[in-house]
Structures are given as C-alpha cells and as structure tokens.
Coordinates of C-alpha atoms in Angstrom, one line a residue:
G1 CA 0.3 -0.2 0.1
A2 CA 3.1 2.1 0.2
T3 CA 4.2 4.1 -2.6
G4 CA 7.6 5.0 -1.9
A5 CA 10.3 5.4 1.3
E6 CA 9.0 7.8 2.7
D7 CA 5.2 6.2 2.2
I8 CA 7.2 3.5 4.2
T9 CA 8.4 5.3 6.6
Q10 CA 4.8 6.7 8.0
R11 CA 3.3 2.9 7.6
L12 CA 5.8 1.4 9.8
I13 CA 5.2 4.7 12.3
E14 CA 1.3 4.3 12.2
M15 CA 1.4 0.3 12.7
L16 CA 4.6 1.0 16.2
A17 CA 1.5 3.5 17.5
L18 CA -1.2 0.8 16.4
V19 CA 0.7 -2.1 19.2
D20 CA 1.9 0.6 21.7
L21 CA 5.2 0.6 20.1
K22 CA 5.9 4.2 19.2
G23 CA 6.7 5.3 22.7
D24 CA 9.9 2.9 22.8
V25 CA 10.9 3.7 19.4
Y26 CA 10.6 7.4 20.4
R27 CA 12.7 6.6 23.8
F28 CA 15.5 4.7 21.6
G29 CA 15.6 7.8 19.1
L30 CA 16.6 9.9 21.5
T31 CA 19.8 7.7 22.6
G32 CA 20.5 7.6 18.9
T33 CA 22.2 9.6 16.1
V34 CA 22.3 12.1 13.2
D35 CA 24.1 13.3 10.5
P36 CA 23.9 17.0 10.4
E37 CA 25.1 17.2 7.1
R38 CA 22.2 14.1 5.6
H39 CA 19.6 15.7 8.1
P40 CA 19.9 19.7 8.4
E41 CA 16.7 19.9 8.9
V42 CA 16.5 17.3 12.7
A43 CA 20.0 19.2 13.4
E44 CA 18.5 22.6 13.4
G45 CA 15.7 21.2 15.3
V46 CA 17.4 19.9 17.7
L47 CA 19.4 23.4 18.4
R48 CA 15.7 24.7 18.7
A49 CA 14.6 22.4 21.4
R50 CA 17.9 22.7 22.9
A51 CA 17.0 26.6 23.8
A52 CA 13.1 26.2 24.0
I53 CA 13.6 23.7 26.9
V54 CA 16.2 26.4 28.8
A55 CA 13.4 28.4 28.2
R56 CA 10.5 26.1 29.8
L57 CA 12.5 24.8 32.5
A58 CA 13.3 28.5 33.7
E59 CA 9.1 29.4 33.4
S60 CA 8.4 25.9 35.6
G61 CA 11.5 27.4 38.2
N62 CA 12.9 24.1 36.9
E63 CA 16.1 25.5 35.8
D64 CA 18.4 23.7 38.4
L65 CA 17.3 20.2 37.3
V66 CA 20.2 20.5 34.4
V67 CA 23.1 21.9 35.1
R68 CA 24.6 22.6 31.5
F69 CA 27.6 22.5 29.5
A70 CA 30.0 25.8 30.1
D71 CA 33.6 26.0 28.5
D72 CA 35.1 28.2 31.3
S73 CA 33.5 26.1 34.6
Y74 CA 33.9 22.2 36.1
N75 CA 29.9 20.4 36.0
R76 CA 30.1 18.4 38.9
N77 CA 27.4 16.2 36.9
A78 CA 29.3 14.9 34.7
S79 CA 32.7 12.6 34.8
V80 CA 36.2 13.9 34.9
A81 CA 36.4 12.2 31.3
E82 CA 33.8 14.2 29.9
N83 CA 35.5 17.5 31.5
L84 CA 39.0 17.3 30.3
L85 CA 37.7 16.2 26.5
F86 CA 34.5 18.6 26.4
G87 CA 33.2 17.0 23.9
T88 CA 32.2 13.9 22.3
P89 CA 34.9 10.8 21.4
R90 CA 35.0 10.3 18.1
R91 CA 38.1 7.3 18.3
P92 CA 38.2 4.8 20.8
E93 CA 41.5 5.9 22.5
F94 CA 39.5 8.6 23.5
A95 CA 36.4 6.9 25.2
S96 CA 37.1 7.0 29.0
K97 CA 38.3 2.9 29.5
A98 CA 40.9 4.1 27.3
L99 CA 42.1 7.6 28.5
A100 CA 45.0 6.2 30.6
K101 CA 46.6 4.7 27.7
N102 CA 46.7 8.1 25.8
A103 CA 49.7 9.6 24.8
T104 CA 48.3 13.0 24.6
V105 CA 46.4 13.2 27.7
A106 CA 49.1 11.8 29.6
A107 CA 50.8 14.6 28.0
V108 CA 48.5 17.0 28.8
L109 CA 47.7 15.7 32.8
R110 CA 51.9 15.3 33.2
E111 CA 52.1 19.4 32.3
A112 CA 49.5 20.6 34.1
E113 CA 50.7 18.5 37.2
L114 CA 48.4 16.0 37.6
T115 CA 49.7 12.3 36.8
E116 CA 50.2 12.0 40.2
A117 CA 47.0 13.9 41.8
F118 CA 44.8 11.3 39.2
V119 CA 47.0 8.0 41.0
G120 CA 45.5 9.7 44.3
M121 CA 42.2 9.7 43.6
G122 CA 42.3 6.4 41.8
V123 CA 44.1 4.9 45.1
T124 CA 41.2 6.7 47.3
I125 CA 38.6 5.4 44.8
A126 CA 39.8 2.0 44.8
K127 CA 40.4 2.1 48.7
T128 CA 36.6 3.0 48.9
M129 CA 35.3 0.5 46.3
V130 CA 37.3 -2.5 48.1
E131 CA 35.7 -1.5 51.2
I132 CA 32.1 -1.1 49.8
F133 CA 32.3 -4.5 47.7
A134 CA 34.0 -6.5 50.1
D135 CA 31.5 -8.5 51.6
L136 CA 29.4 -8.5 48.4
P137 CA 28.5 -11.4 45.6
P138 CA 29.7 -11.0 42.6
G139 CA 26.8 -9.3 40.1
H140 CA 25.4 -6.9 42.9
P141 CA 23.8 -3.9 41.4
F142 CA 26.4 -1.7 43.2
F143 CA 29.1 -2.7 40.7
E144 CA 26.7 -1.1 38.3
Q145 CA 26.1 1.5 40.3
F146 CA 29.7 2.6 40.7
S147 CA 31.1 1.5 37.9
F148 CA 34.6 1.9 38.6
I149 CA 36.0 -1.7 39.1
S150 CA 34.2 -5.0 38.1
D151 CA 33.5 -7.9 40.3
D152 CA 36.4 -9.6 38.2
D153 CA 38.8 -7.4 38.8
L154 CA 37.7 -6.4 42.8
P155 CA 40.7 -9.1 43.6
E156 CA 43.6 -7.2 41.5
F157 CA 42.4 -3.7 43.4
R158 CA 42.5 -5.3 46.4
T159 CA 46.4 -6.7 46.2
I160 CA 47.0 -2.7 45.1
V161 CA 45.2 -1.1 47.7
T162 CA 47.2 -3.6 49.8
R163 CA 50.0 -2.6 48.6
V164 CA 50.2 0.9 48.4
E165 CA 49.1 0.8 52.5
S166 CA 52.4 -1.5 52.6
A167 CA 55.2 0.5 51.0
G168 CA 53.5 3.4 49.4
V169 CA 52.1 4.3 45.6
D170 CA 55.8 4.8 44.6
A171 CA 56.5 1.3 45.1
L172 CA 53.8 0.2 42.6
D173 CA 54.5 -1.3 39.0
P174 CA 53.4 0.9 35.7
A175 CA 50.6 -1.3 35.4
P176 CA 49.0 -1.1 38.8
R177 CA 49.5 2.7 38.4
E178 CA 48.1 2.5 35.4
L179 CA 45.2 0.9 37.0
L180 CA 44.8 3.7 39.4
L181 CA 45.4 6.0 37.1
G182 CA 41.6 5.2 34.8
L183 CA 40.2 5.0 37.8
P184 CA 39.1 9.3 38.0
F185 CA 37.7 9.7 34.8
N186 CA 34.3 8.0 35.4
Y187 CA 34.5 10.0 38.7
V188 CA 31.2 11.3 39.0
E189 CA 31.5 14.1 42.0
A190 CA 27.7 14.9 42.4
R191 CA 26.7 11.5 41.9
H192 CA 30.0 9.7 44.5
R193 CA 30.4 12.0 47.0
L194 CA 34.3 11.6 47.7
G195 CA 35.1 15.3 47.5
L196 CA 38.1 14.6 45.1
I197 CA 36.7 17.1 42.8
D198 CA 37.2 20.9 45.3
D199 CA 37.4 23.7 43.3
A200 CA 41.0 24.4 43.3
M201 CA 40.8 20.8 40.9
A202 CA 38.0 22.0 39.1
E203 CA 39.7 24.9 38.1
R204 CA 43.1 22.5 37.2
L205 CA 40.9 20.5 35.5
V206 CA 39.5 22.7 33.3
E207 CA 42.4 24.5 32.6
A208 CA 43.9 21.2 31.5
R209 CA 40.5 20.6 28.9
H210 CA 41.9 23.5 27.2
S211 CA 45.3 22.6 26.9
L212 CA 44.0 19.1 25.5
A213 CA 41.8 21.1 23.5
E214 CA 44.6 23.3 21.9
R215 CA 46.8 20.3 21.2
L216 CA 43.8 17.9 19.8
E217 CA 42.8 20.5 17.2
R218 CA 46.7 20.7 16.1
D219 CA 47.0 17.4 16.2
A220 CA 44.1 15.4 15.8
P221 CA 40.8 17.2 14.9
D222 CA 38.4 14.5 14.3
A223 CA 39.4 12.5 17.7
V224 CA 36.8 15.0 19.7
E225 CA 33.7 16.6 18.6
F226 CA 33.9 19.6 21.4
Y227 CA 30.4 20.5 22.9
R228 CA 29.6 24.2 21.7
A229 CA 26.1 26.3 22.6
D230 CA 25.6 27.2 19.3
A231 CA 26.2 24.1 17.2
Y232 CA 24.9 20.5 17.2
N233 CA 27.1 18.2 18.1
A234 CA 27.3 15.2 15.2
A235 CA 29.1 12.5 17.8
A236 CA 26.5 13.2 20.5
S237 CA 22.8 11.6 20.7
L238 CA 19.8 13.7 20.0
Q239 CA 19.0 13.6 24.2
D240 CA 22.5 15.1 24.9
N241 CA 21.9 17.9 22.0
I242 CA 19.2 18.5 23.3
L243 CA 20.1 18.8 26.9
F244 CA 23.7 20.3 26.0
G245 CA 24.7 19.3 29.9
R246 CA 23.7 16.9 32.7
L247 CA 20.9 15.9 34.9
A248 CA 21.6 17.1 38.0
Y249 CA 22.3 14.4 40.8
G250 CA 20.3 13.8 43.8
K251 CA 16.9 16.1 42.5
A252 CA 13.7 14.4 43.4
G253 CA 11.5 13.9 40.5
A254 CA 14.2 15.3 38.2
E255 CA 14.4 12.7 35.1
Q256 CA 10.5 12.8 34.9
I257 CA 10.4 16.2 35.2
I258 CA 13.4 16.4 32.4
G259 CA 11.6 13.6 30.2
D260 CA 7.5 15.2 30.1
T261 CA 9.3 18.7 29.6
Q262 CA 11.8 17.7 26.2
A263 CA 9.0 15.3 25.0
E264 CA 6.7 19.1 25.0
V265 CA 9.1 20.9 23.6
L266 CA 9.6 18.1 21.0
D267 CA 5.7 18.3 20.4
D268 CA 5.3 21.9 20.1
L269 CA 8.0 21.9 17.4
G270 CA 7.0 19.0 15.8
L271 CA 10.1 16.3 16.3
R272 CA 8.5 14.1 17.8
E273 CA 8.0 12.3 14.6
Q274 CA 11.5 12.9 13.3
V275 CA 12.9 11.6 16.7
I276 CA 10.9 8.7 16.3
E277 CA 12.2 7.6 12.4
V278 CA 15.5 7.7 14.1
G279 CA 15.1 5.5 16.5
L280 CA 13.5 3.4 13.7
D281 CA 17.6 3.0 13.4
Y282 CA 17.8 1.4 16.2
N283 CA 20.1 -1.8 16.6
V284 CA 18.0 -5.1 18.3
G285 CA 20.8 -6.8 19.0
L286 CA 20.9 -10.1 17.9
G287 CA 17.3 -12.3 17.4
G288 CA 16.1 -9.1 19.2
G289 CA 18.0 -9.6 22.6
R290 CA 18.5 -6.2 23.5
L291 CA 14.7 -5.8 23.5
S292 CA 11.9 -7.6 26.3
S293 CA 10.1 -9.6 25.3
I294 CA 7.2 -7.7 25.5
Q295 CA 8.5 -5.4 22.9
R296 CA 9.7 -8.2 20.7
Q297 CA 5.8 -9.7 20.2
K298 CA 5.3 -6.3 19.8
L299 CA 7.4 -6.4 17.0
A300 CA 6.6 -9.1 15.8
L301 CA 2.7 -7.9 15.4
A302 CA 3.5 -5.1 13.6
R303 CA 5.5 -6.8 11.0
A304 CA 2.8 -9.2 10.1
L305 CA 0.3 -5.8 10.3
L306 CA 2.5 -4.0 7.9
K307 CA 2.4 -6.6 5.5
R308 CA -2.0 -6.5 5.3
P309 CA -2.5 -9.9 4.3
D310 CA -5.5 -11.5 3.2
V311 CA -6.0 -13.6 5.9
L312 CA -3.9 -12.8 9.5
V313 CA -3.7 -15.4 12.1
I314 CA -2.4 -14.6 15.6
N315 CA -1.8 -17.6 18.1
E316 CA -1.7 -16.4 21.6
A317 CA 0.7 -13.0 20.1
A318 CA -0.9 -11.0 22.9
A319 CA 0.4 -13.2 25.8
V320 CA 2.6 -11.2 27.2
L321 CA 0.6 -8.4 27.7
D322 CA -2.1 -7.6 30.9
G323 CA -5.1 -7.5 30.7
A324 CA -6.1 -3.8 29.4
G325 CA -3.4 -4.4 27.3
Q326 CA -4.2 -7.4 25.6
T327 CA -8.2 -5.6 24.9
R328 CA -6.8 -2.5 24.0
L329 CA -4.8 -4.5 21.3
V330 CA -7.2 -7.0 20.0
E331 CA -9.7 -3.8 19.7
R332 CA -7.1 -2.1 17.3
I333 CA -6.2 -4.8 15.2
L334 CA -9.4 -5.6 14.2
D335 CA -10.7 -1.9 13.9
M336 CA -7.4 -1.1 11.9
R337 CA -8.4 -4.9 9.6
G338 CA -12.0 -3.2 8.6
G339 CA -13.3 -6.5 8.0
K340 CA -10.6 -8.6 6.5
G341 CA -10.1 -12.1 7.9
V342 CA -8.5 -12.6 11.6
I343 CA -8.3 -15.9 13.6
W344 CA -7.2 -15.6 16.7
A345 CA -6.4 -18.2 19.5
L346 CA -6.6 -16.0 22.5
Q347 CA -5.7 -16.4 26.2
R348 CA -8.3 -15.0 27.8
P349 CA -11.5 -16.5 26.7
E350 CA -13.9 -13.7 27.5
L351 CA -12.0 -11.4 24.4
A352 CA -13.8 -13.6 22.1
A353 CA -17.1 -11.7 22.8
V354 CA -15.7 -9.1 20.1
F355 CA -15.3 -11.9 17.5
D356 CA -18.0 -12.4 14.5
T357 CA -17.5 -16.3 14.7
I358 CA -15.7 -18.6 18.2

C-alpha cells in the first residue's frame, strides 16, 4: 500500500502506534545520532529544542535540574573524562576507559602536573570500592552503580590497595599505577561524593581541558567533537544535544520532569516524528536481544500487520501483555483490519466476545 520510502516510514510509525511500541521507539531515537549534513533539518530542530527547553524549565522554576556545559567551568554532574575532553569522542582511544593509556591525554596531565593527583584519586577510589564491595556477591547492583571496578577486577585492586598501604604509591609497578590512573576518569563528584573534586582541582581540570583542546585541534582534529552551545554535536545522541548538560543528581523527580518537558518541547516544534524515525535505526541486537520479550512480541505483530495480509492468523501473540493491553490490542487490530480475515487463538476467553465467530 506504500508508493515509496516516505510512505513506508509513515506506515511503520502507524504500526508502532497500533501495537503500543511508538513510545519505546521514541526513547530509542533520543539515544540515537544523526548526521547533520544528511539531515540538516533535524540538527536545526534539535538546536531550537535546546533553546526552548531552557526557557521552558526557567518558566516552571526547574532550571536547576539540568547543569549545562560551559567552556570555562567544571560540571560536577559529569565525569572527569567528560569535563576534560569537553566533547564526544570520535576515536576509540579517546573513550573514557582508554584515556589512561592515551599518550595525548598523558602528556597534558603531565604538563599540568596532574598525573600524581590522578593516581592519588585512584587510590582513594580503589580503597573505597574495596571496602564497599568486600562482602558483596558477584553481580551485585552496586558494581554497576559505581562502575569503577568490575567484580572480576576487585581482587586485583585489593592487592594494589594492600601494596599501597604497606609500601606507598611509589612502590607500585607501571601496570598497577596505570590502573589507578584510569579510575578517576569515570568519577562524577555529584554522584559518587568522595570529595575528590574541590574548587582548586576543578579549576586545574578546566585549564587542562583548554590545553588538551589546543593540542587536539592541532594534532588530531577528528578525535573529539567538542561541546559548543550554538552547534549540533554529530557524535552525541539527540538527547545529549537537546539537554546540552547533565541532569543534577539528588533532585527528586528530575528525570520525569525533564523527560516530560523534553517531550512537550519536541511536540510543540513538530519534532517527535523525526525522533521516532531516528529510533527506527536502533540496533535491536542478535535475535532482538536488546529488546524485552514484550517489545519483541509487539514488533512481530507490527511486522505481520505491515504486510496487510488477506488473512491474519495470531496464536496467543498477546499473551505477554497485561489484561488491559490485550484488550486494547485486540480491539485496535480488528478495527484496523476493517473486515479482513482475522483468526486469533486467544489466551483470555472473554476477549472472544468481539469476534464474529467463536
């Protein structure tokens, strides 16, 4: 029933709405990226949304829920790596987990006399993590929450901490020093609250940021896409581009308020459909492994409906949904089919009442 690519995209979105998957794909879209050269209208719309969300939050008295990026200040709700790079990595060697081995970053830290400070912060983090995780089983949620050390790496860091306590940092070999040096890059002061980034350290890191930017612009201009308040960041997600900052930790209901405000702004600017189109490119993983069982089932139904078959046969395909979801889905599909054949093996017998023949 479609005549070209644009018709198909619109039909896809209609099917997503029919099976209650449109909201999920919208959220996928917010985590996706867009090439501003191929889709300049999306990039321009996102910049309008960036300005609009600032005004909307100010009107509602919620401007403190997002701490925006500023070139001359440290953002305590972002990681040390984000503050140092002040941009989105384009090369794998500039990802936060690789920065401890990055020669350019190492040179900047050395020139700014920050190397030993980073190792010292790493010791503090390692000691804290070893103490917190001492009696926790592998796979405990705290490992993901603090994200510095995996349960597999904990024994190695326990050994390093013991070595530091007995002989000092200077006694460490290069390999454990590098491990400690890498820990602070994922540290977020507002989240982890170990008091490692005071005003003086924040100022030194901002100075190092500027030195790193100068070096990268000269030697590796394609390594990092820097944050600019007036420009779209092609390496960052749509949501990061819209917020241009980080949610403030510890603010009750911040995520819900920001999500609702963002949705309102995108609706007002007519951008929601474009975000959903970006979400259509979301990689669902092998066999849909990155989707929930409910999302996979809805997607299978949408795929079948998209083909507009003469007869649609459904075998308990709504079983993963709750009662209200099943009722809504059955009614919508029968309405959408408009008299075409539907044969449905139902999980709930009471739903049979809406069919012509039982």
